[in-house]
């Protein structure tokens, strides 16, 4: 029998109906992603998608390497079999979820601008689901104020974690304020360009927060914790005067080494002005009412 995404998807549904956990093969993930309706939102209409090849090869993933080319090369043998994410801390319903569980969330395509602090930018069609759906499931207690994310720590699979002088303090950690995490723009992504995430882009599951600099969008997540105190993120710990907790895209707040006023989209020659909150001011500015964005950078 020829295996098409269509009948793979049906098969998976049959498995689920029987209550038998089907093994999540890459083909099944792909089937699930391909079956999505192409959902474009009005705000995304004026956005030109970045070239897929560029978006999947011009990457930052220090656990593999600080060098973009080398990171892609070293990501080739990375497997995500039996991946699990533990969700714990200040919640009524702690959970341990596998990728099958994540694919049961309402997946949708989201076309977002993405802006790295290194001043390059791209427009990516992510596939994922709103983080708030997961948050609603685990029911944070009244003590929960921040959501902390942690990337896999595995010296065998991540060469830089095994280096004599690792580039960062691992595991990579990031966090959002609970209300930022609940914003409908915050997603957990499992795919890009209608395909499962490639290892170098943060397979099998990563955060995407489009109004913040790229380093907030933590890759290959294994732990999500709800906490009382504001966590210190990896880049903040590395250089607190360069990388703030909030890291909201802001053309008026320069990084010591890079003016953030302009950006260059992948594949383009000319630069263009960077937008406050990366163009998502309408959706997120209210989260920072009364805050001095120069102090809380
Ligand atoms: N675990 C982990 N997550 C990470 C990084 C990293 O080095 N390790 N790099 C960050 C940075 S600086 C950026 S710009 C984005 C890049 O995502 P992309 O490579 O998929 O474009 O991932 C972010 N998430
Ligand atoms: Mo970045």
XYZ file of C-alpha atoms and ligand atoms in Angstrom:
322
model
C 0.000 0.000 0.000
C 1.244 3.437 -0.804
C 1.670 5.538 2.296
C 0.215 8.974 1.852
C -0.067 11.604 4.572
C -3.815 11.181 4.309
C -4.003 7.521 5.279
C -1.228 7.884 7.843
C -3.288 10.509 9.554
C -6.382 8.309 9.497
C -4.349 5.465 10.936
C -3.154 7.651 13.755
C -6.708 8.652 14.549
C -7.711 4.996 14.697
C -4.886 4.316 17.128
C -5.999 7.154 19.303
C -9.598 6.026 19.264
C -8.531 2.598 20.448
C -6.528 4.253 23.164
C -3.351 2.598 21.923
C -0.436 4.991 21.818
C 0.829 4.965 18.261
C 4.540 5.432 17.854
C 5.275 8.890 16.669
C 7.327 8.402 13.552
C 8.569 11.436 11.637
C 6.127 10.462 8.887
C 3.246 10.734 11.304
C 4.324 14.137 12.478
C 4.612 15.239 8.897
C 1.183 13.859 8.102
C -0.331 15.808 10.949
C 1.359 19.026 9.875
C 0.512 18.657 6.201
C -3.120 18.170 6.999
C -3.325 21.690 8.435
C -5.371 24.317 6.756
C -3.328 27.212 5.546
C -4.479 29.890 7.910
C -3.203 33.330 7.022
C -4.092 36.243 9.202
C -4.598 39.765 7.906
C -1.498 41.064 9.640
C 0.626 38.460 7.868
C -0.569 39.386 4.389
C 2.121 41.977 3.837
C 4.876 39.672 5.040
C 7.145 37.984 2.528
C 8.219 34.550 3.739
C 11.943 34.007 4.109
C 13.488 31.431 1.862
C 13.087 28.058 3.591
C 16.672 27.026 2.948
C 17.998 30.228 4.516
C 15.687 30.036 7.518
C 16.729 26.457 8.241
C 20.466 26.919 7.747
C 21.205 30.407 9.124
C 20.700 29.382 12.731
C 21.801 30.043 16.279
C 21.995 26.903 18.391
C 25.021 27.160 20.630
C 24.622 23.660 22.074
C 25.711 22.381 18.657
C 28.132 25.191 17.860
C 28.425 28.976 17.931
C 29.265 28.723 14.252
C 26.094 28.652 12.182
C 27.386 26.302 9.490
C 28.914 23.943 12.000
C 25.700 23.910 14.053
C 23.715 22.734 11.039
C 26.344 20.118 10.259
C 26.428 18.803 13.827
C 22.627 18.764 14.096
C 22.405 16.170 11.329
C 22.543 13.125 13.606
C 20.389 14.518 16.396
C 17.382 12.324 17.116
C 14.362 13.261 19.198
C 13.013 9.782 19.818
C 11.018 9.346 23.051
C 11.182 13.067 23.785
C 9.348 14.104 26.921
C 8.631 17.461 28.505
C 7.918 17.760 32.212
C 5.644 20.554 33.335
C 5.895 21.273 37.027
C 6.159 23.853 39.777
C 3.300 26.092 40.867
C 0.557 24.169 39.076
C -2.420 22.114 40.180
C -1.863 19.551 37.442
C 1.809 18.686 36.813
C 2.246 16.754 33.587
C 4.747 14.793 31.581
C 3.949 15.032 27.883
C 5.369 13.295 24.844
C 5.206 14.564 21.285
C 2.015 12.679 20.621
C 0.376 14.626 23.420
C 1.640 17.901 21.989
C 0.294 17.103 18.542
C -3.158 16.742 20.074
C -3.226 20.485 20.813
C -4.975 22.641 18.185
C -2.104 23.081 15.744
C -2.126 26.011 13.403
C 0.173 27.878 11.109
C 1.494 31.228 12.308
C 3.432 33.514 10.026
C 5.631 35.664 12.233
C 8.424 38.161 11.933
C 11.484 36.959 13.824
C 14.279 39.309 14.845
C 17.683 38.262 16.200
C 19.678 40.651 18.351
C 22.483 40.189 15.783
C 20.277 42.388 13.523
C 19.174 39.789 10.991
C 15.497 39.017 10.642
C 13.220 36.593 8.883
C 9.565 35.747 8.321
C 8.725 32.153 9.175
C 5.560 30.086 8.814
C 5.668 28.210 12.121
C 3.374 25.346 12.989
C 2.414 25.170 16.617
C -0.173 25.926 19.239
C -0.802 28.724 21.667
C 1.174 28.272 24.861
C -1.863 29.423 26.836
C -3.672 26.193 25.935
C -1.002 24.215 27.757
C -1.034 26.670 30.661
C -4.797 26.314 31.009
C -4.383 22.547 31.150
C -1.902 22.540 34.027
C -3.748 25.263 35.986
C -1.119 27.533 37.550
C -1.666 28.312 41.224
C -1.974 31.908 42.427
C 1.736 31.735 43.319
C 2.857 31.272 39.690
C 4.224 34.491 38.216
C 6.779 33.309 35.664
C 7.130 30.399 33.253
C 10.640 29.004 32.968
C 11.807 26.861 30.050
C 14.862 24.605 29.917
C 16.615 23.013 26.944
C 17.907 19.446 27.015
C 21.229 18.935 28.790
C 23.047 16.072 27.092
C 26.802 16.195 26.581
C 26.704 13.236 24.236
C 24.305 14.895 21.840
C 25.281 18.550 22.213
C 29.008 18.957 21.480
C 29.351 22.445 22.961
C 28.019 21.185 26.307
C 30.930 18.774 26.304
C 33.575 21.339 25.321
C 36.450 22.184 27.628
C 35.196 25.773 27.655
C 31.492 25.747 26.772
C 30.246 28.946 25.103
C 27.375 29.330 27.572
C 26.352 27.997 30.950
C 24.096 25.038 30.172
C 21.341 24.017 30.194
C 19.985 26.981 28.238
C 17.208 28.619 30.248
C 14.605 31.199 29.293
C 11.488 32.617 30.932
C 8.427 34.742 30.390
C 6.148 36.559 32.776
C 2.918 34.557 33.087
C 0.879 37.214 31.274
C 3.398 37.271 28.412
C 3.169 33.496 28.201
C -0.634 33.722 28.128
C -0.595 36.192 25.219
C -2.088 34.519 22.128
C 1.050 35.367 20.115
C 3.221 33.098 22.302
C 3.370 29.660 20.739
C 5.096 26.349 21.190
C 6.224 25.388 17.705
C 6.657 21.848 16.408
C 7.075 22.709 12.744
C 8.204 25.215 10.130
C 7.204 25.463 6.478
C 4.627 22.698 7.039
C 7.270 20.217 8.162
C 8.456 19.007 11.551
C 11.196 21.206 12.998
C 14.701 20.296 11.945
C 17.140 19.654 14.781
C 18.982 22.915 14.143
C 15.751 24.890 14.518
C 14.913 23.370 17.897
C 13.281 19.999 17.295
C 11.041 18.602 18.469
C 9.466 21.531 20.303
C 10.498 25.146 20.894
C 9.120 28.453 22.041
C 8.382 31.291 19.588
C 7.754 34.771 21.012
C 7.704 37.059 17.976
C 7.869 40.451 19.726
C 11.083 39.588 21.565
C 14.638 39.071 20.333
C 15.289 35.586 19.015
C 17.247 34.369 22.019
C 14.028 34.271 24.069
C 12.651 31.646 21.661
C 14.305 28.702 23.392
C 14.837 25.466 21.466
C 14.478 21.746 22.197
C 12.573 22.168 25.461
C 12.494 19.396 28.083
C 11.196 21.271 31.100
C 8.559 23.937 31.724
C 8.267 25.224 35.284
C 5.881 27.682 36.872
C 7.728 29.747 39.444
C 7.264 32.638 41.868
C 10.525 34.498 41.310
C 11.790 35.997 38.067
C 14.311 33.494 36.663
C 17.692 34.589 35.308
C 17.917 33.600 31.678
C 21.077 32.190 30.112
C 21.985 35.322 28.159
C 21.194 37.581 31.102
C 23.592 35.559 33.234
C 26.204 35.762 30.479
C 26.104 39.575 30.158
C 23.439 41.330 32.257
C 24.191 44.776 30.806
C 23.741 43.450 27.255
C 20.786 41.096 27.539
C 17.806 41.971 29.665
C 15.045 39.725 30.941
C 12.408 41.310 28.741
C 14.377 41.553 25.474
C 11.459 43.204 23.683
C 12.443 44.247 20.175
C 13.022 47.983 20.420
C 14.759 50.114 17.754
C 15.430 52.803 20.376
C 17.331 50.629 22.831
C 20.716 49.682 21.409
C 22.801 46.693 22.334
C 26.369 47.773 23.231
C 27.653 46.150 20.031
C 24.687 46.566 17.707
C 22.373 49.475 17.068
C 18.938 47.894 16.959
C 17.454 50.625 14.727
C 17.638 48.569 11.528
C 17.646 44.976 10.424
C 18.511 42.924 7.381
C 16.043 40.264 6.321
C 17.635 36.946 5.339
C 18.306 36.967 1.618
C 17.902 40.734 1.219
C 20.621 43.222 0.482
C 19.134 46.416 1.916
C 18.330 46.967 5.548
C 15.008 48.287 6.814
C 13.898 49.984 10.035
C 13.150 47.715 12.971
C 9.680 48.102 14.455
C 8.839 48.526 18.136
C 7.827 45.110 19.543
C 8.857 43.798 16.129
C 5.606 45.113 14.659
C 3.351 43.557 17.309
C 2.769 46.728 19.301
C -1.011 46.512 18.999
C -1.039 43.018 20.454
C 1.495 43.352 23.263
C 2.269 46.976 24.208
C -0.346 46.862 26.977
C 1.708 44.216 28.783
C 4.296 46.896 29.536
C 2.065 49.825 30.475
C 3.822 52.023 33.000
C 7.187 50.303 32.522
C 10.292 52.159 31.368
C 11.409 50.066 28.410
C 14.927 51.504 28.612
C 15.356 50.249 32.175
C 13.396 47.028 31.664
C 15.173 46.175 28.417
N 18.603 26.158 23.386
C 18.871 27.210 22.598
N 17.856 27.954 22.153
C 18.104 29.021 21.351
C 19.431 29.379 21.009
C 20.487 28.557 21.491
O 21.683 28.786 21.230
N 20.165 27.480 22.268
N 19.664 30.503 20.227
C 18.629 31.542 20.271
C 18.848 32.613 19.297
S 20.074 33.725 19.644
C 18.052 32.787 18.223
S 18.215 34.118 17.189
C 17.046 31.763 17.857
C 17.339 31.292 16.462
O 16.360 30.419 15.988
P 16.605 29.777 14.544
O 18.026 29.301 14.536
O 15.620 28.683 14.421
O 16.413 30.877 13.574
O 17.048 30.638 18.718
C 17.234 30.937 20.088
N 17.046 29.765 20.884
Mo 19.665 35.576 18.304
